Amino acid sequence: MTAGRRASVFLLATLITACGEARQPLTPSVTSRVAASRMASRPSGGITCDFTSINKSVTRYFSGTEAKAVKTIVAAMQLAGIATPAAQGFGFDIFVHVANNVKAGNTDVTDGGALTNGVLACMYTNAADLPLAFPEDFSVALDPAQHGAFEIRGGASDSTGPAVNRPLTAPFSGVKPMSGTWATMLAGNPAPSRLLLYGRPGSTTTSYDWKVVPRSATFAGAGAMVGVCVDATSNSTSLLHEENIGLLPFQDASFLDPVSCSPIAAVPSRNLLQKLASAVGSFFVPAPLYGNPGGLAGSTSGIHSEFGPQVVDSALATFIGQPSNVQAGHVMTPPVRVLITASGSGLPVPNTAVTLGAFNNNGTPALLTGTLTQITDASGVATFSDLVQIKPGGYLFAAVGSVGGRPAIVGVVGRSNRFNVSP
């Protein structure tokens, strides 16, 4: 991207919900360390860990010199024992060789897929760590002629850059840590705390299907940024949607360039007036300026499948925790809760600044103390826990939301039930 195209992007803090807890893998027996035939089978697909078969796939997939190097890793993996952290680390080392082989132009997706699935069967005995449909179809991910992706991250010698799909010089989609490094982002996972990210184009021309192994992996800190090469400025009312989570907190994927990205998506051209309007119209907490807005992205604590843009023309505020009658000067309990949902879909909208105001029975604004602006969590709910009405009388609350980083999305006011404040 050139430095001449600059716009301000204002972001709000991201609140992330964890993706669920993984069960502990089975402990391998001493015998399983040396006899592949005794290793556990998978509950989905029935694949067993078989190092003899893995070595045959290695011979077919790699050239002579490379095959010897990979077989050395396979031997170390077998010695370590199935599902041990050491075996998993060796498995990721094998995947690094696979990824490099794809980059070198190897089109043998049949043997590459057999090798990858075979190694996974020896890395994990817990179905929650394996692909949901196992054995997985890695044909697109391993075909250098297609817009797939196959990347390993988190290890000391692994790449530290974003994981992107092919062509690597003009990718359509990518994943990167929201802040810090891959190792930091994956630090909360069991050793070896590494990740296989693989993907294929999604069901629409503007979506991408990302998956990870282990599937149970969660992302610490601010989580991961997932982006698609759809201009975040021209598409000023779009949020990134993940099919199993919903709408994600908005981010600008500055590592993607909508001007030159892969042609698998219909990318609108930039509009300078829209860029200026977006920058001027945002009045919430400023985030660092980007030299050049990129693709549409969202932040998440886990990767679960297809990501794509969804238009959210307006965001409706609804009171799901109504105000209760209270004595003047006392904190209102239970807390007032406001849900923000997207127009059309009704999906919860995270990372929305919800501002609350009080009005008396005549519709006149009334004094209200406490924290009057709260940010919605991943479920789209803002909680107001310290509200105090000073003067006795009859009142109602009104709430309106502004979606972080998306000032063009209109906030629709929601009103509460009436309540009374006694002396």
XYZ file of C-alpha atoms in Angstrom:
423
model
C 0.000 0.000 0.000
C 1.218 3.504 -0.717
C 1.738 6.041 2.011
C -0.285 8.649 0.108
C -3.627 6.981 0.866
C -4.317 7.643 4.506
C -7.459 7.623 6.668
C -8.210 7.515 10.375
C -9.818 4.457 11.871
C -11.209 4.662 15.377
C -11.572 1.422 17.320
C -13.036 0.532 20.720
C -11.703 -2.025 23.219
C -12.511 -5.630 22.335
C -14.156 -7.922 24.821
C -13.662 -11.530 23.881
C -15.467 -14.617 25.095
C -13.441 -17.817 25.403
C -14.284 -20.588 22.954
C -14.740 -23.453 25.386
C -12.446 -25.826 27.194
C -10.634 -28.773 25.671
C -10.640 -32.203 27.258
C -7.324 -33.744 28.269
C -5.804 -36.189 25.748
C -5.364 -39.828 26.660
C -2.002 -40.873 28.102
C -0.184 -43.263 25.750
C 1.044 -46.585 27.050
C 4.674 -47.667 26.889
C 3.794 -50.209 24.209
C 2.156 -47.535 22.026
C 5.428 -45.677 21.835
C 6.976 -48.370 19.658
C 4.100 -50.259 18.044
C 1.960 -48.280 15.612
C -0.602 -51.078 15.406
C -1.554 -50.563 19.053
C -2.379 -46.855 18.683
C -5.890 -45.532 19.266
C -8.405 -45.051 16.449
C -10.388 -41.877 15.854
C -14.084 -41.757 16.813
C -14.818 -39.870 13.570
C -13.541 -41.512 10.407
C -11.853 -44.499 12.070
C -8.294 -43.502 11.125
C -5.587 -45.139 13.184
C -2.089 -43.896 13.839
C 0.151 -45.954 11.580
C 3.769 -44.854 11.183
C 4.382 -47.372 8.410
C 1.686 -45.734 6.315
C 3.035 -42.284 7.201
C 6.495 -43.235 5.951
C 5.010 -44.543 2.691
C 3.229 -41.213 2.195
C 6.475 -39.394 2.938
C 8.273 -41.399 0.240
C 5.575 -40.610 -2.325
C 5.144 -36.923 -1.429
C 8.736 -35.740 -0.984
C 11.888 -36.046 -3.061
C 14.692 -38.322 -1.891
C 16.680 -35.847 0.212
C 13.602 -34.194 1.670
C 11.979 -37.566 2.327
C 14.952 -38.670 4.398
C 14.778 -35.521 6.524
C 11.050 -35.945 7.144
C 11.413 -39.651 7.959
C 13.892 -38.683 10.669
C 11.207 -36.492 12.214
C 8.647 -39.302 11.880
C 10.990 -41.627 13.768
C 11.385 -39.080 16.565
C 7.619 -38.663 16.691
C 7.104 -42.425 17.002
C 9.653 -42.644 19.794
C 7.941 -39.827 21.686
C 4.581 -41.666 21.685
C 1.175 -40.692 20.382
C -0.498 -37.524 21.611
C 2.465 -36.431 23.739
C 3.534 -32.776 23.534
C 6.809 -33.882 21.958
C 4.997 -35.921 19.290
C 2.709 -32.995 18.549
C 5.720 -30.714 18.167
C 7.314 -33.145 15.709
C 4.001 -33.303 13.843
C 4.037 -29.550 13.359
C 7.650 -29.827 12.160
C 6.451 -32.248 9.482
C 3.724 -29.787 8.481
C 6.366 -27.089 7.994
C 7.980 -29.357 5.394
C 4.559 -29.937 3.803
C 3.894 -26.178 3.634
C 7.294 -25.575 2.035
C 6.609 -28.364 -0.445
C 3.362 -26.683 -1.474
C 5.155 -23.334 -1.880
C 7.687 -25.116 -4.083
C 4.844 -26.169 -6.411
C 4.088 -29.771 -5.434
C 0.569 -30.572 -6.704
C 0.254 -34.081 -5.224
C -2.742 -33.338 -2.994
C -3.657 -37.029 -2.636
C -0.423 -38.088 -0.933
C -0.129 -34.721 0.821
C -3.597 -35.103 2.302
C -2.952 -38.717 3.337
C 0.282 -37.676 5.024
C -1.342 -34.747 6.856
C -4.270 -36.819 8.120
C -1.971 -39.663 9.110
C 0.251 -37.338 11.136
C -2.787 -35.748 12.809
C -3.998 -39.206 13.867
C -0.722 -39.659 15.770
C -0.704 -36.144 17.207
C -4.142 -36.160 18.865
C -6.408 -38.738 20.485
C -9.020 -36.193 21.547
C -11.699 -35.591 18.906
C -12.039 -31.994 20.112
C -8.507 -31.308 18.843
C -8.981 -32.879 15.422
C -10.897 -31.417 12.458
C -14.641 -31.693 12.905
C -14.845 -33.957 9.839
C -11.880 -36.292 10.128
C -10.135 -37.303 7.906
C -10.135 -33.763 6.577
C -10.172 -32.800 2.899
C -6.909 -30.870 2.462
C -7.034 -30.870 -1.360
C -7.535 -27.105 -1.768
C -5.227 -26.244 1.113
C -2.396 -28.279 -0.468
C -2.929 -27.370 -4.141
C -0.617 -24.493 -5.106
C -2.846 -23.740 -8.122
C -5.809 -22.878 -5.888
C -6.502 -20.088 -3.399
C -5.969 -22.341 -0.387
C -3.844 -21.872 2.706
C -1.623 -24.143 4.790
C 0.477 -22.359 7.418
C 2.080 -23.218 10.777
C 2.488 -20.633 13.515
C 3.584 -20.389 17.144
C 6.871 -22.261 17.230
C 10.241 -20.629 17.810
C 11.295 -21.225 14.196
C 7.856 -20.737 12.586
C 7.010 -17.682 10.521
C 5.968 -14.659 12.595
C 3.930 -12.909 9.898
C 0.204 -13.124 9.147
C -1.055 -16.463 7.852
C -2.534 -15.725 4.420
C -3.959 -17.661 1.521
C -2.413 -18.024 -1.914
C -1.312 -16.159 -3.932
C 0.907 -14.982 -1.096
C 1.782 -11.794 -2.985
C -1.886 -10.743 -3.192
C -3.899 -12.702 -0.632
C -7.648 -12.385 -0.189
C -7.761 -13.392 3.476
C -5.457 -13.702 6.450
C -5.087 -14.231 10.186
C -2.738 -12.496 12.603
C -2.500 -11.804 16.347
C -4.406 -8.715 17.423
C -1.354 -7.699 19.426
C 1.978 -9.250 20.346
C 3.254 -12.442 18.738
C 1.797 -15.786 17.772
C 3.585 -17.353 20.734
C 1.932 -14.844 23.069
C -1.479 -15.414 21.518
C -1.163 -19.210 21.858
C 0.529 -19.212 25.260
C -2.619 -20.369 27.070
C -2.798 -23.625 25.117
C -1.041 -26.850 26.160
C 2.482 -27.402 24.849
C 3.678 -27.255 22.136
C 1.333 -24.235 21.710
C 1.513 -24.278 17.909
C -1.168 -23.999 15.290
C -1.928 -25.325 11.810
C -4.065 -22.804 9.928
C -5.592 -24.029 6.684
C -8.357 -22.775 4.475
C -10.183 -22.432 1.191
C -12.446 -19.844 -0.484
C -15.859 -19.702 1.169
C -19.372 -20.170 -0.138
C -19.541 -16.608 -1.525
C -17.088 -14.485 -3.490
C -16.428 -12.363 -0.405
C -15.931 -15.076 2.219
C -13.105 -17.380 3.292
C -13.210 -20.634 5.233
C -10.435 -20.772 7.871
C -9.863 -23.740 10.174
C -7.222 -24.612 12.751
C -5.620 -27.646 14.380
C -5.895 -28.200 17.254
C -9.538 -27.247 16.816
C -9.818 -26.632 20.578
C -7.186 -23.869 20.480
C -8.090 -20.535 22.063
C -6.395 -17.193 21.600
C -5.125 -15.262 24.615
C -4.915 -11.523 25.151
C -6.742 -9.500 22.513
C -7.249 -12.627 20.397
C -6.765 -13.020 16.666
C -7.610 -10.715 13.779
C -9.232 -12.408 10.796
C -9.595 -10.339 7.640
C -11.034 -10.564 4.146
C -10.049 -8.313 1.259
C -13.218 -6.241 1.215
C -12.588 -2.518 1.527
C -13.449 -1.597 5.103
C -13.939 2.074 4.224
C -16.141 1.747 1.150
C -18.159 -0.949 2.922
C -18.691 1.301 5.913
C -21.730 -0.510 7.322
C -20.307 -4.027 7.126
C -19.039 -6.183 9.973
C -17.196 -9.475 9.655
C -19.389 -12.485 10.382
C -18.169 -15.899 11.531
C -20.706 -18.613 10.827
C -20.491 -20.288 14.246
C -20.012 -17.173 16.374
C -21.860 -14.326 14.660
C -20.729 -10.736 14.193
C -17.186 -9.921 15.326
C -15.807 -6.671 16.777
C -14.633 -4.525 13.867
C -10.959 -4.274 12.966
C -9.081 -2.865 9.988
C -6.963 -5.547 8.315
C -4.163 -3.201 7.327
C -2.093 -6.171 6.086
C -4.593 -6.713 3.225
C -4.793 -4.322 0.257
C -8.246 -4.160 -1.386
C -6.677 -2.480 -4.423
C -4.463 -5.416 -5.355
C -5.770 -8.495 -3.547
C -6.672 -11.830 -5.039
C -9.526 -11.744 -7.615
C -11.631 -14.417 -5.878
C -13.718 -11.574 -4.376
C -15.590 -8.674 -5.903
C -13.784 -5.788 -4.252
C -15.358 -2.310 -4.509
C -13.096 0.583 -5.373
C -12.128 3.073 -2.709
C -14.191 6.226 -2.355
C -12.342 9.212 -0.921
C -15.506 11.000 0.181
C -16.663 7.944 2.087
C -13.245 7.659 3.682
C -13.366 11.248 4.869
C -16.940 10.950 6.109
C -16.067 7.815 8.039
C -13.068 9.464 9.682
C -14.865 12.701 10.596
C -18.020 10.967 11.782
C -16.320 8.812 14.393
C -16.270 10.442 17.815
C -15.449 7.601 20.175
C -12.179 6.517 21.804
C -9.438 6.937 19.176
C -7.156 4.067 18.253
C -3.739 4.391 16.593
C -3.964 5.761 13.054
C -3.360 3.395 10.169
C -1.425 4.747 7.230
C -3.828 3.013 4.860
C -7.124 1.259 5.683
C -7.130 -2.307 4.475
C -9.597 -5.152 4.405
C -12.578 -5.800 6.619
C -11.565 -7.730 9.737
C -12.870 -8.848 13.096
C -11.297 -9.955 16.364
C -11.992 -13.370 17.831
C -10.763 -15.727 20.549
C -11.022 -18.767 18.289
C -11.328 -19.724 14.621
C -14.307 -21.863 13.779
C -15.002 -21.699 10.038
C -16.256 -19.329 7.327
C -15.713 -15.579 7.573
C -17.406 -12.981 5.389
C -18.900 -9.460 5.425
C -22.432 -8.737 6.572
C -24.178 -5.401 6.146
C -25.527 -3.876 9.351
C -27.401 -0.706 8.375
C -28.595 -0.045 11.913
C -28.129 -1.336 15.447
C -31.202 -1.550 17.676
C -31.063 -1.090 21.454
C -33.419 -3.269 23.512
C -33.684 -3.373 27.302
C -33.389 -7.007 28.387
C -32.813 -6.024 32.033
C -35.447 -3.407 32.864
C -34.931 -0.697 35.495
C -36.629 -1.390 38.804
C -38.258 0.880 41.359
C -35.608 2.324 43.644
C -35.095 4.790 46.473
C -33.508 8.125 45.565
C -29.750 8.101 45.995
C -29.514 4.289 45.965
C -27.864 2.108 43.319
C -30.424 0.421 41.111
C -30.439 -3.366 41.417
C -30.472 -5.650 39.573
C -28.280 -3.942 36.974
C -29.891 -2.528 33.848
C -28.920 -4.505 30.728
C -29.207 -3.425 27.092
C -28.913 -5.734 24.075
C -27.710 -4.374 20.730
C -28.836 -6.301 17.641
C -28.230 -5.834 13.935
C -30.981 -4.775 11.594
C -32.331 -7.573 9.441
C -30.427 -10.478 10.977
C -31.151 -9.724 14.635
C -27.615 -10.874 15.508
C -25.962 -9.444 18.639
C -23.434 -6.685 17.912
C -20.300 -6.721 20.105
C -17.999 -3.765 20.766
C -20.812 -1.202 20.758
C -20.687 1.848 23.011
C -24.154 2.083 24.589
C -25.085 5.419 26.154
C -27.935 5.672 28.644
C -30.086 8.694 29.524
C -33.028 9.306 31.875
C -36.287 11.169 31.144
C -39.187 12.090 33.396
C -42.855 11.475 32.619
C -43.001 14.697 30.590
C -40.132 13.621 28.368
C -37.681 16.068 29.898
C -34.089 14.873 30.406
C -33.389 14.081 34.057
C -30.211 13.853 36.101
C -28.769 10.345 36.245
C -25.444 9.413 37.821
C -23.180 6.401 37.427
C -21.332 5.014 34.429
C -23.635 6.018 31.598
C -21.693 4.466 28.700
C -20.828 0.771 28.604
C -19.413 -1.467 25.874
C -21.309 -4.532 24.711
C -19.660 -7.893 25.265
C -19.411 -10.732 22.735
C -23.120 -11.476 23.289
C -24.057 -7.886 22.434
C -25.031 -6.949 25.993
C -24.051 -3.793 27.877
C -24.497 -3.916 31.659
C -25.053 -0.811 33.792
C -24.374 -1.728 37.416
C -23.961 1.621 39.230
C -26.945 3.773 38.177
C -28.325 6.230 40.736
C -31.367 8.499 40.400
C -31.128 11.457 42.764
C -34.596 13.023 42.590
C -37.884 11.193 43.381
C -40.407 10.821 40.569
C -41.386 8.706 37.585
C -38.810 8.017 34.891
C -37.771 5.917 31.919
C -34.392 5.228 30.341
C -33.393 5.610 26.701
C -30.355 3.866 25.211
C -28.533 4.204 21.908
C -25.479 2.389 20.617
C -22.567 3.321 18.363
C -20.655 0.388 16.870
C -16.906 0.626 17.468
C -15.057 1.672 14.322
C -18.276 1.746 12.271
C -19.800 5.244 12.655
C -21.908 4.781 9.504
C -24.023 2.137 11.260
C -27.042 3.994 12.648
C -27.893 3.504 16.306
C -31.654 3.051 16.886
C -32.862 4.318 20.263
C -34.500 1.857 22.633
C -36.690 2.847 25.593
C -37.209 1.076 28.903
C -40.315 0.500 30.954
C -41.272 3.286 33.320
C -40.100 3.060 36.907
C -40.517 5.060 40.120
C -37.952 6.646 42.407
C -39.205 7.022 45.964
C -37.970 9.598 48.526
